[in-house]
Tab-separated table of C-alpha atoms in Angstrom:
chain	number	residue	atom	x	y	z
A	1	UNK	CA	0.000	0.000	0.000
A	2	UNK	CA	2.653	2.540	1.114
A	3	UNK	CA	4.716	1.372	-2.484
A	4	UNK	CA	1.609	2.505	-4.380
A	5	UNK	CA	0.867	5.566	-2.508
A	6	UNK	CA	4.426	7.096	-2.751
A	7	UNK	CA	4.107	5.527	-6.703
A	8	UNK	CA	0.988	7.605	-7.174
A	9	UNK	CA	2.921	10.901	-5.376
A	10	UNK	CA	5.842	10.558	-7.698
A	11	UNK	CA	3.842	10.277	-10.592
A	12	UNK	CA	1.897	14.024	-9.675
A	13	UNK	CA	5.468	15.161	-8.724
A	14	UNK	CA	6.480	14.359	-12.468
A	15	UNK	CA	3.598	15.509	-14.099
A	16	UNK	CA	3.772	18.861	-12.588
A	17	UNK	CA	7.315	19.109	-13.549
A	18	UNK	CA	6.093	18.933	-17.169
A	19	UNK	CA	3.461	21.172	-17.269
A	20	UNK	CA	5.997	23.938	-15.279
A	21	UNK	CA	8.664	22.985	-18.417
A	22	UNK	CA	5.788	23.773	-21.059
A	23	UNK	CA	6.315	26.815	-23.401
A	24	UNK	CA	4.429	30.162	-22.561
A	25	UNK	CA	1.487	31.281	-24.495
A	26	UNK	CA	1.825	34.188	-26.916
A	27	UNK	CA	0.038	37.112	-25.913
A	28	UNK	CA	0.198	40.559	-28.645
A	29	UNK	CA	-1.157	43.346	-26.467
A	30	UNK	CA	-1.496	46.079	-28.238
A	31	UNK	CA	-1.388	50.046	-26.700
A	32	UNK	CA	-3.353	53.044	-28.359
A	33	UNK	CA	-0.212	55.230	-27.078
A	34	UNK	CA	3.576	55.256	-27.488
A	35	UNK	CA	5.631	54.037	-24.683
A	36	UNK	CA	5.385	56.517	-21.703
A	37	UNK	CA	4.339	56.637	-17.828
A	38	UNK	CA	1.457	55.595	-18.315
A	39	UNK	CA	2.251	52.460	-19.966
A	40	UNK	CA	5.065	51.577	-17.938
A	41	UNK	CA	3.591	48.946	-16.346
A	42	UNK	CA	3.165	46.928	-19.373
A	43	UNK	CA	6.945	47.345	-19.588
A	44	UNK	CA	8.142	46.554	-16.050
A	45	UNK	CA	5.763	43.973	-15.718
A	46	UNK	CA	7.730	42.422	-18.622
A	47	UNK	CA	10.981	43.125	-18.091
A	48	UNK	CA	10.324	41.903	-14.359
A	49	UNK	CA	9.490	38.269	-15.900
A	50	UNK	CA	5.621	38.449	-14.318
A	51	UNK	CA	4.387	37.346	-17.822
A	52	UNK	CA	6.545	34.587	-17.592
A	53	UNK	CA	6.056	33.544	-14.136
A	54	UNK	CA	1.780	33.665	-15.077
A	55	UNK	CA	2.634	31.655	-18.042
A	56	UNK	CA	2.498	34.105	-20.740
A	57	UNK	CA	4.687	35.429	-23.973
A	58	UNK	CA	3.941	38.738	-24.263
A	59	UNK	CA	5.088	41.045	-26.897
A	60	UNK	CA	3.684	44.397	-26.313
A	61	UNK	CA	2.934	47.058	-30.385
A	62	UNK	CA	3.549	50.494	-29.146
A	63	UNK	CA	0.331	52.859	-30.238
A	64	UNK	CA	0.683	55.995	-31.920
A	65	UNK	CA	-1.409	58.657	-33.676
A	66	UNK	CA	-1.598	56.412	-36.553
A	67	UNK	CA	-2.801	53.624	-34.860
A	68	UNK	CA	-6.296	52.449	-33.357
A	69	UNK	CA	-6.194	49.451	-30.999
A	70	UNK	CA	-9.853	47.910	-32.100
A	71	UNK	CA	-8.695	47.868	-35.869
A	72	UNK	CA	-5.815	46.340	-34.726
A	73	UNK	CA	-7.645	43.912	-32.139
A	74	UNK	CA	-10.469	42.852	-34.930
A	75	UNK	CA	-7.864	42.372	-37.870
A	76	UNK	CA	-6.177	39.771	-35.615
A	77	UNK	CA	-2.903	41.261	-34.902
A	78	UNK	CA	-2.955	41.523	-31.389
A	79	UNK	CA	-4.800	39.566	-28.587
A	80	UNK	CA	-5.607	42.337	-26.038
A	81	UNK	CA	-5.699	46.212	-27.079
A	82	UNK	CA	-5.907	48.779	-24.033
C-alpha cells in the first residue's frame, strides 16, 4: 500500500514538472499610445518576468497617432488592445 501511494505521489510530482517545463502562451497586447508613464507597467511587468512567471509570452505594439487598438484587435494582430 505505502509502495503505491508514494508511486501515485511521484507520478503528480512528475507531471507537474512537465506542465511547469511547457512553453508560454503568446500574448500581442497592443497600446493606443507610445511608450510613456502611463504604460510603464506593461513594460516593467515584462521586463520583471511576471508574464513569464503567469505563463504568458507577451510582446507588447507600441500605439501611436496612426494607430487604433480595435482595428488592430479585430484584424487579428494583437490579442488584447488597451
Amino acid at each position: 500500500m505505502l509502495k503505491r501511494t508514494l508511486l501515485a505521489a511521484f507520478t503528480v510530482c512528475c507531471l507537474g514538472l512537465f506542465a511547469a517545463a511547457q512553453a508560454a502562451d503568446p500574448l500581442v497586447l497592443q497600446t493606443k499610445w507610445l511608450a510613456d508613464a502611463q504604460s510603464a507597467g506593461f513594460y516593467v511587468a515584462q521586463a520583471k518576468g511576471f508574464y513569464k512567471q503567469a505563463g504568458l509570452d507577451v510582446r507588447i505594439l507600441p500605439g501611436g497617432p496612426d494607430i487604433t487598438p480595435s482595428e488592430v484587435l479585430a484584424s487579428g494582430k494583437a490579442d488584447v488592445a488597451v
